[in-house]
């Protein structure tokens, strides 16, 4: 699959998800769960061709919490394991996506809470907002002039500006491009060992309630080369607290 084909497929999944969700199932957790399921089914074992004869091989796995999450630090924890052919190590980085839907017949994402965003970025500084919109957004350059309905932006920008309206789109990137141009290149991720350790504790210790509703893991291998050890701490996922979104018998 090439770059443009990936984006087109990704945006079609987003379009279908919004069509199926709005207005009857227009709730963040419902949209997010269904979106992660669709994405994993389509891209669970992805081979992506990039410029310069580079190939990314990506294993895509998603999880959801089995119990109630209180004081969560983001809706989706993104964990990226990145290996390439230019060093002997595997980078492990994390970020979060905090999902907010646009409220019906208004121009605001009213559920945004600035105090919550500040708490999230205090723990994971590179965290982002993930905005769900029922209307098309054509302010971005996407292959075939496609429109999008899901964008990301740095959570810190939102809490600093204290804005909840459509002006947030001025600082946004389509979710499809957030993956292919950022996460797939190990960008917009925290690699600090203290952050990795804290994340590991949150998702594996039963008596801690500050955690994540969903987890997305991306194991990315650039050009099929890896002989070395991981850099820093590894992250494991407690199957007592999380279950797979998709049965791999797909």
Coordinates of C-alpha atoms in Angstrom, one line a residue:
X1 CA 0.0 0.0 0.0
X2 CA 1.4 3.4 -0.9
X3 CA 1.1 6.7 1.0
X4 CA -1.9 8.1 -0.8
X5 CA -3.8 4.8 -0.8
X6 CA -3.4 4.6 3.0
X7 CA -4.7 8.1 3.5
X8 CA -7.7 7.5 1.2
X9 CA -8.6 4.3 3.0
X10 CA -8.2 5.9 6.4
X11 CA -10.4 8.9 5.4
X12 CA -13.1 6.5 4.0
X13 CA -13.1 4.7 7.3
X14 CA -13.6 8.0 9.1
X15 CA -16.4 9.0 6.8
X16 CA -18.2 5.8 7.3
X17 CA -17.8 5.9 11.0
X18 CA -19.3 9.4 11.3
X19 CA -22.1 8.4 9.0
X20 CA -22.9 5.4 11.2
X21 CA -22.6 7.3 14.5
X22 CA -24.4 10.6 13.8
X23 CA -26.8 11.5 15.3
X24 CA -28.0 8.3 17.1
X25 CA -24.7 7.1 18.5
X26 CA -23.0 10.5 18.8
X27 CA -20.9 9.8 21.9
X28 CA -17.1 9.8 22.2
X29 CA -16.6 6.3 23.6
X30 CA -18.9 4.7 21.1
X31 CA -17.3 6.5 18.2
X32 CA -13.8 5.7 19.5
X33 CA -14.4 2.0 20.1
X34 CA -16.0 1.5 16.6
X35 CA -13.2 3.6 14.9
X36 CA -10.4 1.6 16.5
X37 CA -12.1 -1.6 15.5
X38 CA -12.5 -0.5 11.9
X39 CA -8.9 0.7 11.7
X40 CA -7.4 -2.5 13.1
X41 CA -9.5 -4.7 10.8
X42 CA -8.2 -2.7 7.8
X43 CA -4.6 -2.1 8.8
X44 CA -3.8 -4.8 11.4
X45 CA -0.8 -6.0 9.3
X46 CA 0.2 -3.1 7.2
X47 CA 3.0 -2.8 4.7
X48 CA 3.4 0.9 3.7
X49 CA 5.6 2.0 0.8
X50 CA 7.2 5.4 1.2
X51 CA 9.6 7.6 -0.8
X52 CA 13.1 6.4 -1.4
X53 CA 12.2 2.7 -1.5
X54 CA 11.5 2.7 2.2
X55 CA 8.9 0.3 3.6
X56 CA 7.2 0.4 6.9
X57 CA 5.8 -2.9 8.3
X58 CA 3.2 -2.1 11.0
X59 CA 1.4 -4.3 13.4
X60 CA -1.7 -2.6 14.8
X61 CA -3.4 -3.7 18.0
X62 CA -6.0 -2.0 20.1
X63 CA -7.4 -2.5 23.5
X64 CA -10.3 -1.2 25.7
X65 CA -10.7 -1.0 29.5
X66 CA -12.7 -3.8 31.0
X67 CA -13.9 -1.6 34.0
X68 CA -14.8 2.0 34.8
X69 CA -12.0 4.5 34.4
X70 CA -11.9 7.5 36.7
X71 CA -9.6 10.6 36.3
X72 CA -8.4 9.3 33.0
X73 CA -5.3 10.8 31.4
X74 CA -6.7 10.6 27.8
X75 CA -9.2 8.5 25.9
X76 CA -6.6 6.7 23.7
X77 CA -3.1 5.9 24.9
X78 CA -0.9 5.5 21.8
X79 CA 2.2 3.3 22.2
X80 CA 4.7 3.2 19.4
X81 CA 7.5 0.7 19.1
X82 CA 9.8 1.9 16.3
X83 CA 12.7 0.0 14.7
X84 CA 14.7 1.2 11.8
X85 CA 17.8 0.3 9.7
X86 CA 20.0 3.1 11.0
X87 CA 20.4 2.2 14.6
X88 CA 20.5 -0.8 16.8
X89 CA 17.7 0.0 19.1
X90 CA 13.9 0.1 19.4
X91 CA 12.4 3.4 20.4
X92 CA 9.4 3.3 22.6
X93 CA 7.2 6.4 22.8
X94 CA 3.8 7.4 24.1
X95 CA 1.1 10.0 23.7
X96 CA -2.6 10.3 24.2
X97 CA -5.6 11.4 22.2
X98 CA -8.5 13.0 24.2
X99 CA -11.6 12.7 22.1
X100 CA -14.3 15.4 22.0
X101 CA -17.3 15.5 19.7
X102 CA -18.8 18.6 18.2
X103 CA -22.2 19.3 19.7
X104 CA -25.2 19.2 17.4
X105 CA -26.2 22.5 15.7
X106 CA -23.5 24.5 17.4
X107 CA -19.9 25.5 16.5
X108 CA -18.3 24.3 19.7
X109 CA -16.8 21.2 21.3
X110 CA -18.5 22.0 24.5
X111 CA -17.2 19.0 26.5
X112 CA -13.7 20.3 26.4
X113 CA -12.4 21.0 30.0
X114 CA -9.3 23.0 30.2
X115 CA -8.4 21.8 33.7
X116 CA -8.6 18.2 32.4
X117 CA -6.3 19.0 29.5
X118 CA -3.8 20.7 31.8
X119 CA -3.8 17.6 34.0
X120 CA -3.2 15.3 31.0
X121 CA -0.4 17.4 29.6
X122 CA 1.2 17.6 33.1
X123 CA 1.6 13.8 32.8
X124 CA 2.1 13.5 29.0
X125 CA 3.2 16.8 27.6
X126 CA 2.7 15.9 23.9
X127 CA -0.9 14.7 24.3
X128 CA -3.4 15.8 21.7
X129 CA -7.1 16.5 21.3
X130 CA -9.0 14.3 18.8
X131 CA -12.0 16.2 17.4
X132 CA -15.0 14.5 15.9
X133 CA -17.2 16.6 13.6
X134 CA -20.4 15.6 11.8
X135 CA -19.7 18.2 9.0
X136 CA -17.0 18.0 6.4
X137 CA -13.8 19.9 6.9
X138 CA -12.0 20.9 3.6
X139 CA -9.3 23.1 5.1
X140 CA -6.6 20.6 4.7
X141 CA -4.6 19.2 1.7
X142 CA -5.5 15.5 1.5
X143 CA -5.1 13.3 -1.6
X144 CA -7.9 13.6 -4.2
X145 CA -9.2 16.7 -2.4
X146 CA -10.9 14.5 0.2
X147 CA -12.6 16.1 3.2
X148 CA -12.1 15.0 6.7
X149 CA -14.3 14.8 9.9
X150 CA -11.5 14.0 12.4
X151 CA -8.6 16.1 13.3
X152 CA -5.9 16.4 16.0
X153 CA -4.2 19.3 17.7
X154 CA -1.9 19.7 20.7
X155 CA -3.9 19.7 23.9
X156 CA -1.6 22.4 25.3
X157 CA -2.6 24.8 22.5
X158 CA -6.3 24.4 23.4
X159 CA -5.8 24.9 27.1
X160 CA -3.6 27.9 26.5
X161 CA -6.0 29.6 24.2
X162 CA -9.1 28.5 26.2
X163 CA -11.0 28.0 23.0
X164 CA -13.7 25.3 22.3
X165 CA -14.9 26.5 18.9
X166 CA -14.1 25.8 15.3
X167 CA -11.1 28.2 15.5
X168 CA -9.2 25.1 16.9
X169 CA -9.1 23.9 13.3
X170 CA -6.4 26.5 12.6
X171 CA -4.0 24.4 14.7
X172 CA -5.1 21.0 13.5
X173 CA -4.0 18.1 11.4
X174 CA -6.3 15.4 9.9
X175 CA -6.1 12.2 11.9
X176 CA -5.0 10.3 8.9
X177 CA -1.9 12.6 8.5
X178 CA -1.3 12.4 12.3
X179 CA -0.7 8.7 11.8
X180 CA 1.2 8.6 8.5
X181 CA 3.3 11.7 8.9
X182 CA 3.8 11.8 12.7
X183 CA 3.3 8.6 14.6
X184 CA 4.6 6.3 11.8
X185 CA 7.8 8.4 11.9
X186 CA 8.1 8.3 15.8
X187 CA 7.1 12.0 16.1
X188 CA 4.8 13.7 18.6
X189 CA 5.7 11.0 21.2
X190 CA 7.2 11.2 24.7
X191 CA 10.3 8.9 25.1
X192 CA 11.2 10.0 28.7
X193 CA 11.8 7.0 30.9
X194 CA 9.9 8.5 33.8
X195 CA 6.9 9.0 31.6
X196 CA 7.1 5.5 30.2
X197 CA 7.4 4.1 33.7
X198 CA 4.4 6.0 34.9
X199 CA 2.3 4.8 31.9
X200 CA 3.3 1.3 32.6
X201 CA 2.2 1.6 36.2
X202 CA -1.1 3.2 35.3
X203 CA -2.1 0.4 32.9
X204 CA -0.9 -2.5 35.0
X205 CA -1.7 -1.6 38.7
X206 CA -5.3 -2.4 39.7
X207 CA -5.6 0.1 42.5
X208 CA -4.7 3.1 40.4
X209 CA -7.8 4.6 38.7
X210 CA -6.0 7.3 36.6
X211 CA -5.7 5.6 33.3
X212 CA -6.9 5.3 29.7
X213 CA -10.1 4.1 28.1
X214 CA -8.4 2.7 25.1
X215 CA -4.9 1.7 24.1
X216 CA -3.5 1.6 20.6
X217 CA -0.1 -0.1 20.0
X218 CA 1.8 0.3 16.8
X219 CA 4.9 -1.9 16.2
X220 CA 6.7 -0.2 13.3
X221 CA 9.6 -1.8 11.5
X222 CA 11.3 0.3 8.9
X223 CA 12.9 -1.7 6.1
X224 CA 12.7 -5.0 8.1
X225 CA 15.9 -4.4 10.0
X226 CA 16.3 -5.0 13.8
X227 CA 19.1 -6.7 15.8
X228 CA 19.4 -4.6 18.9
X229 CA 17.7 -4.0 22.2
X230 CA 15.0 -1.6 23.2
X231 CA 15.9 1.8 24.5
X232 CA 14.6 2.3 28.1
X233 CA 11.6 0.7 29.7
X234 CA 9.2 -1.6 27.9
X235 CA 5.4 -1.4 28.3
X236 CA 3.2 -4.3 29.0
X237 CA -0.6 -4.3 29.0
X238 CA -2.6 -6.0 31.8
X239 CA -5.2 -8.3 30.4
X240 CA -7.0 -8.0 33.8
X241 CA -7.7 -4.3 33.0
X242 CA -7.8 -4.4 29.2
X243 CA -9.2 -6.6 26.5
X244 CA -8.7 -6.7 22.7
X245 CA -11.0 -4.5 20.7
X246 CA -10.7 -6.9 17.7
X247 CA -10.4 -10.7 17.8
X248 CA -7.3 -11.5 15.7
X249 CA -9.2 -14.2 14.0
X250 CA -10.3 -11.6 11.5

